[in-house]
PDB file of C-alpha atoms in Angstrom:
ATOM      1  CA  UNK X   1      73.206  97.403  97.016  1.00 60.00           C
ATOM      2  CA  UNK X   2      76.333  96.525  99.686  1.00 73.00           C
ATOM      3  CA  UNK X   3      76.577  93.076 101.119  1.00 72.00           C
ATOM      4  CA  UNK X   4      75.160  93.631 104.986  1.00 79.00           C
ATOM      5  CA  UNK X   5      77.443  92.756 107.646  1.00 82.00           C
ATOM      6  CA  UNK X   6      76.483  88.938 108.176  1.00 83.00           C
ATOM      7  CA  UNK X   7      76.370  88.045 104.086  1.00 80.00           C
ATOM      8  CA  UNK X   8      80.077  89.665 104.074  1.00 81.00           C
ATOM      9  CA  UNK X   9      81.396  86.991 107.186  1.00 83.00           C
ATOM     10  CA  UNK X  10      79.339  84.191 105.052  1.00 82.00           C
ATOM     11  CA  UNK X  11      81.165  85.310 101.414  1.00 80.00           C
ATOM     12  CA  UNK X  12      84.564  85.121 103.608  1.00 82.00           C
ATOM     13  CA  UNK X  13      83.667  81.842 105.061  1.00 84.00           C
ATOM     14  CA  UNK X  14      82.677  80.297 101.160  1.00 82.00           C
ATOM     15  CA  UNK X  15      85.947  81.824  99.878  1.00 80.00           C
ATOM     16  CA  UNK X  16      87.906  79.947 102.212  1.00 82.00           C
ATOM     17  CA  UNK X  17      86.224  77.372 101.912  1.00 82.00           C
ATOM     18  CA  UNK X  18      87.027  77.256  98.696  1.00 77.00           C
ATOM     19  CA  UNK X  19      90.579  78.040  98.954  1.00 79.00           C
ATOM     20  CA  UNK X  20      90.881  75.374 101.378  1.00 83.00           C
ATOM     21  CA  UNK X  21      88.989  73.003  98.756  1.00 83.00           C
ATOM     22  CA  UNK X  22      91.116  73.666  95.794  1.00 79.00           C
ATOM     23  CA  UNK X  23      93.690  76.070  95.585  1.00 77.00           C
ATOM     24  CA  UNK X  24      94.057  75.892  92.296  1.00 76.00           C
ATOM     25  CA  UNK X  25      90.834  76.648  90.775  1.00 72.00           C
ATOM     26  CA  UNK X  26      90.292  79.397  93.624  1.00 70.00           C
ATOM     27  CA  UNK X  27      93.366  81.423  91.970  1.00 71.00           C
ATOM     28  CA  UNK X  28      92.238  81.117  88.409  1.00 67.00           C
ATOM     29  CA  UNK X  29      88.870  82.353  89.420  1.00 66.00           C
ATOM     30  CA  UNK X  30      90.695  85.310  91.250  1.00 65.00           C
ATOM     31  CA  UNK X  31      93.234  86.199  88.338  1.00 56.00           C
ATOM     32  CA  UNK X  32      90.088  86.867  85.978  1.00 56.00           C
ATOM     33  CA  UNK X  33      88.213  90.300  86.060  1.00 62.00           C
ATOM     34  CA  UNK X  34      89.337  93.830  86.314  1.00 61.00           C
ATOM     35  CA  UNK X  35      92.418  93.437  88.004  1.00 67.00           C
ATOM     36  CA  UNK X  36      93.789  91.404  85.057  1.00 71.00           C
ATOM     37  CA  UNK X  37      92.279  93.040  82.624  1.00 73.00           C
ATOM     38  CA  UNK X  38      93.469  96.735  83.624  1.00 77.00           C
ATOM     39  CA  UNK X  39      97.039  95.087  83.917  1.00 78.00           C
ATOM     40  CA  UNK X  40      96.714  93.716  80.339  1.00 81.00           C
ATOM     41  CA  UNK X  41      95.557  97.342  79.106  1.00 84.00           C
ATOM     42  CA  UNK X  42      98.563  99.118  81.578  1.00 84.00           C
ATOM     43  CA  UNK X  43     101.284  96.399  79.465  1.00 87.00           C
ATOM     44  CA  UNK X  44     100.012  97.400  75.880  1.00 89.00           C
ATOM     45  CA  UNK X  45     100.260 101.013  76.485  1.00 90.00           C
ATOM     46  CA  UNK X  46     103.796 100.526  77.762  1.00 90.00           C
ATOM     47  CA  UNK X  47     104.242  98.464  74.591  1.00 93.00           C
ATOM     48  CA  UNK X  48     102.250 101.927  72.640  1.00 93.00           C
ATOM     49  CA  UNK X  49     104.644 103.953  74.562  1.00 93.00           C
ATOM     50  CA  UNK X  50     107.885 102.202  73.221  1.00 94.00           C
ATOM     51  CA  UNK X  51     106.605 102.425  69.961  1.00 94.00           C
ATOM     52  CA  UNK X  52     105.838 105.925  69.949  1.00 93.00           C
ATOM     53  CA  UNK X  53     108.932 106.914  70.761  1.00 93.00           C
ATOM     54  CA  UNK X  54     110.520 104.542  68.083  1.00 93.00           C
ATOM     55  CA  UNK X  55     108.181 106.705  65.697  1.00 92.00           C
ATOM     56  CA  UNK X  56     109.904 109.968  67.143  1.00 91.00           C
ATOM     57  CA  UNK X  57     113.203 108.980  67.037  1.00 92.00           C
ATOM     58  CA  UNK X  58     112.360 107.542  63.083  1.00 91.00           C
ATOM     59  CA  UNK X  59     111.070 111.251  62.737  1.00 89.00           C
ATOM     60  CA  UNK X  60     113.804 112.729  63.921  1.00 90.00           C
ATOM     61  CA  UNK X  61     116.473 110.815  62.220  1.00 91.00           C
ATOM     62  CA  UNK X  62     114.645 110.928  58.693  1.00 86.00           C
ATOM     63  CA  UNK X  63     114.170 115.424  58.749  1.00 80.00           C
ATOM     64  CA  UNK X  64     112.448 115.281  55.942  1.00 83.00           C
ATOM     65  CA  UNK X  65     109.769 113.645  57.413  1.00 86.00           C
ATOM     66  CA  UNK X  66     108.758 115.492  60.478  1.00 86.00           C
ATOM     67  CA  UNK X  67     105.166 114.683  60.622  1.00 91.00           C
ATOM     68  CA  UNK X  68     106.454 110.701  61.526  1.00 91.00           C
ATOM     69  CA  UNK X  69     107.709 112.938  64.928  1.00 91.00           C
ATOM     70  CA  UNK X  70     104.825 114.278  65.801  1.00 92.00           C
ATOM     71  CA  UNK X  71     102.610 111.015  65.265  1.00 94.00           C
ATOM     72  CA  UNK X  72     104.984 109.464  67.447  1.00 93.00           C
ATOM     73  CA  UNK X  73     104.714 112.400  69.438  1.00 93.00           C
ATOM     74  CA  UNK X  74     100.878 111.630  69.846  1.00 95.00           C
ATOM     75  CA  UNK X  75     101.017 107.847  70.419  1.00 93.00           C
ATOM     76  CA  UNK X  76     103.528 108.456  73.410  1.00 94.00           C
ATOM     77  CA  UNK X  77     101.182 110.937  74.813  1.00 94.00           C
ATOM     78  CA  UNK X  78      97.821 108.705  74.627  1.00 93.00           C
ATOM     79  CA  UNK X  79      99.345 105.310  75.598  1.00 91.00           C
ATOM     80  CA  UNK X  80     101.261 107.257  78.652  1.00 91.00           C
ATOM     81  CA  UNK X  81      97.062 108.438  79.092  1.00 90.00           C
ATOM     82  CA  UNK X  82      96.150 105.045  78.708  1.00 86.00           C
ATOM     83  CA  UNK X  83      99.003 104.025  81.710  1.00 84.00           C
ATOM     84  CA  UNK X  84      97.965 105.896  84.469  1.00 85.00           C
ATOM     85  CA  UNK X  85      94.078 105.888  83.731  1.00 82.00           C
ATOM     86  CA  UNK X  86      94.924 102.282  83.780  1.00 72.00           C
ATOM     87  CA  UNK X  87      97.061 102.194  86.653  1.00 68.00           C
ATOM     88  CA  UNK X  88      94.482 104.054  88.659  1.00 67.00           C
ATOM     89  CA  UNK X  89      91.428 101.640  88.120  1.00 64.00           C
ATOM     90  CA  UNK X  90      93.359  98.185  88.822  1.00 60.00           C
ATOM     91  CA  UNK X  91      92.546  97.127  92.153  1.00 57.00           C
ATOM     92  CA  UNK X  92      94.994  96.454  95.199  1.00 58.00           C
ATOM     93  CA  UNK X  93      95.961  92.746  95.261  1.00 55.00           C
ATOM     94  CA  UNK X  94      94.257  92.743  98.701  1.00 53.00           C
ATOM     95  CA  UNK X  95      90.974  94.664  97.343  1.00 55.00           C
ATOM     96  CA  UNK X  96      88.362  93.026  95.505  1.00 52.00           C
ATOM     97  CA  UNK X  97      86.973  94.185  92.197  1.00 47.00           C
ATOM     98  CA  UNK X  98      83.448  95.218  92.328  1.00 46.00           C
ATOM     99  CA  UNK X  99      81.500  93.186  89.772  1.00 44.00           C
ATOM    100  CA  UNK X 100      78.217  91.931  89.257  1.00 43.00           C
ATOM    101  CA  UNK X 101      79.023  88.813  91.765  1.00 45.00           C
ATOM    102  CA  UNK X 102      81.217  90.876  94.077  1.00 46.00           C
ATOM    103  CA  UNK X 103      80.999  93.199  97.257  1.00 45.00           C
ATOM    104  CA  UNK X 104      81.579  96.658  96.637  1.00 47.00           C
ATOM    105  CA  UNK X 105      84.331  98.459  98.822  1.00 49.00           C
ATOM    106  CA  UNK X 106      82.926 100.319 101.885  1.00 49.00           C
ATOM    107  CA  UNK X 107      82.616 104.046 101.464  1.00 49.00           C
ATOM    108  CA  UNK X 108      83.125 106.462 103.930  1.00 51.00           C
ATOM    109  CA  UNK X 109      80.217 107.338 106.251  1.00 51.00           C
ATOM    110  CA  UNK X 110      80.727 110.723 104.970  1.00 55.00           C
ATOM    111  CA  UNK X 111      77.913 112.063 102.001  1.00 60.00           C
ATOM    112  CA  UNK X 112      79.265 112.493  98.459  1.00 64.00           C
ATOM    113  CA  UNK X 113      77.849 116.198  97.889  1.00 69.00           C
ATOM    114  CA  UNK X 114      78.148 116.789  93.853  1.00 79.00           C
ATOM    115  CA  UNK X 115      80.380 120.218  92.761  1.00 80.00           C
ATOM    116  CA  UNK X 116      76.506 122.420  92.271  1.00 81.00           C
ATOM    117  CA  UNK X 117      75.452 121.468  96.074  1.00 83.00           C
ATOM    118  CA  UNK X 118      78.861 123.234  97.180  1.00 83.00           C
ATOM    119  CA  UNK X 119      78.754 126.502  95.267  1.00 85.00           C
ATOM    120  CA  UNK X 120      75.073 126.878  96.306  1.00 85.00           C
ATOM    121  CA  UNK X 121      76.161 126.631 100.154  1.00 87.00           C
ATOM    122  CA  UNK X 122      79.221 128.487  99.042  1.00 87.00           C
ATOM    123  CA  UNK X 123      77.061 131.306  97.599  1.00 86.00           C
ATOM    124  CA  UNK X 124      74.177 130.747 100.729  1.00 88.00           C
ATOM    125  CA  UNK X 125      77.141 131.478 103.154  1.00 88.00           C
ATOM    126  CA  UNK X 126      78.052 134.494 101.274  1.00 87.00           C
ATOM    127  CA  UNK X 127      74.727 136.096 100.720  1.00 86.00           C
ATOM    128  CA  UNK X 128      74.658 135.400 104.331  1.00 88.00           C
ATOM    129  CA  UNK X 129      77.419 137.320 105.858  1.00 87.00           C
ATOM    130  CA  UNK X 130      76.734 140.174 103.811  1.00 86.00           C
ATOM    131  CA  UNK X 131      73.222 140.537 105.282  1.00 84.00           C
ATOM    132  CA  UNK X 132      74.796 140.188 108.709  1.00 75.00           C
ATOM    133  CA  UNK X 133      77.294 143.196 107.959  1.00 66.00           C
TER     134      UNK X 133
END
């Protein structure tokens, strides 16, 4: 359930409040969560990445022994996966992460209308028209 307008102002008001307070303890409480946590998972699948393609090159140096390629091959692909899915999730440094504690972002006014709702007023508008010719 979203924060309403007046808990939000209060929340702001407490946080610097805090930050006012101690400084310290105010970034160490922001540097935990999801923002540090999707940065840790973006850093090992760089570190994945680097080793895959040590495992290709390995492959491709030693012929005989191909397969080493094509696992490297495969840990490339899945830690680049890893990356971006990572890289997507992290929050903006100015955004805050929405946790059990935390405000949710605002959403658009705008209804989230799932993929069946618009193929059944896709296929309405069609049945539609045809009637009218």
């Amino acid at each position: 359930m979203p924060l309403s307008e007046h808990e939000q102002r209060m929340l702001e008001q407490m946080e610097r409040a805090l930050y006012a307070e101690d400084p310290k303890f105010a970034t160490a409480l922001e540097g935990s969560g999801l923002r540090t946590y999707t940065r840790r998972r973006v850093y090992q699948a760089v570190a994945g990445f680097l080793v895959g393609i040590g495992l290709l090159m390995a492959g491709m140096v030693a012929q005989r022994i191909w397969w080493v390629s094509v696992i490297g091959f495969l840990v490339m692909l899945g830690c680049a996966v890893l990356a971006v899915t990572g890289w997507r999730k992290a929050p903006k440094p100015g955004e805050r992460a929405a946790g059990p504690g935390g405000a949710q972002p605002r959403r658009q006014a705008r209804p989230r209308r799932s993929m069946m709702n618009r193929i059944e007023d896709r296929w309405q508008r069609r049945r539609d028209e045809q009637q009218g010719h």
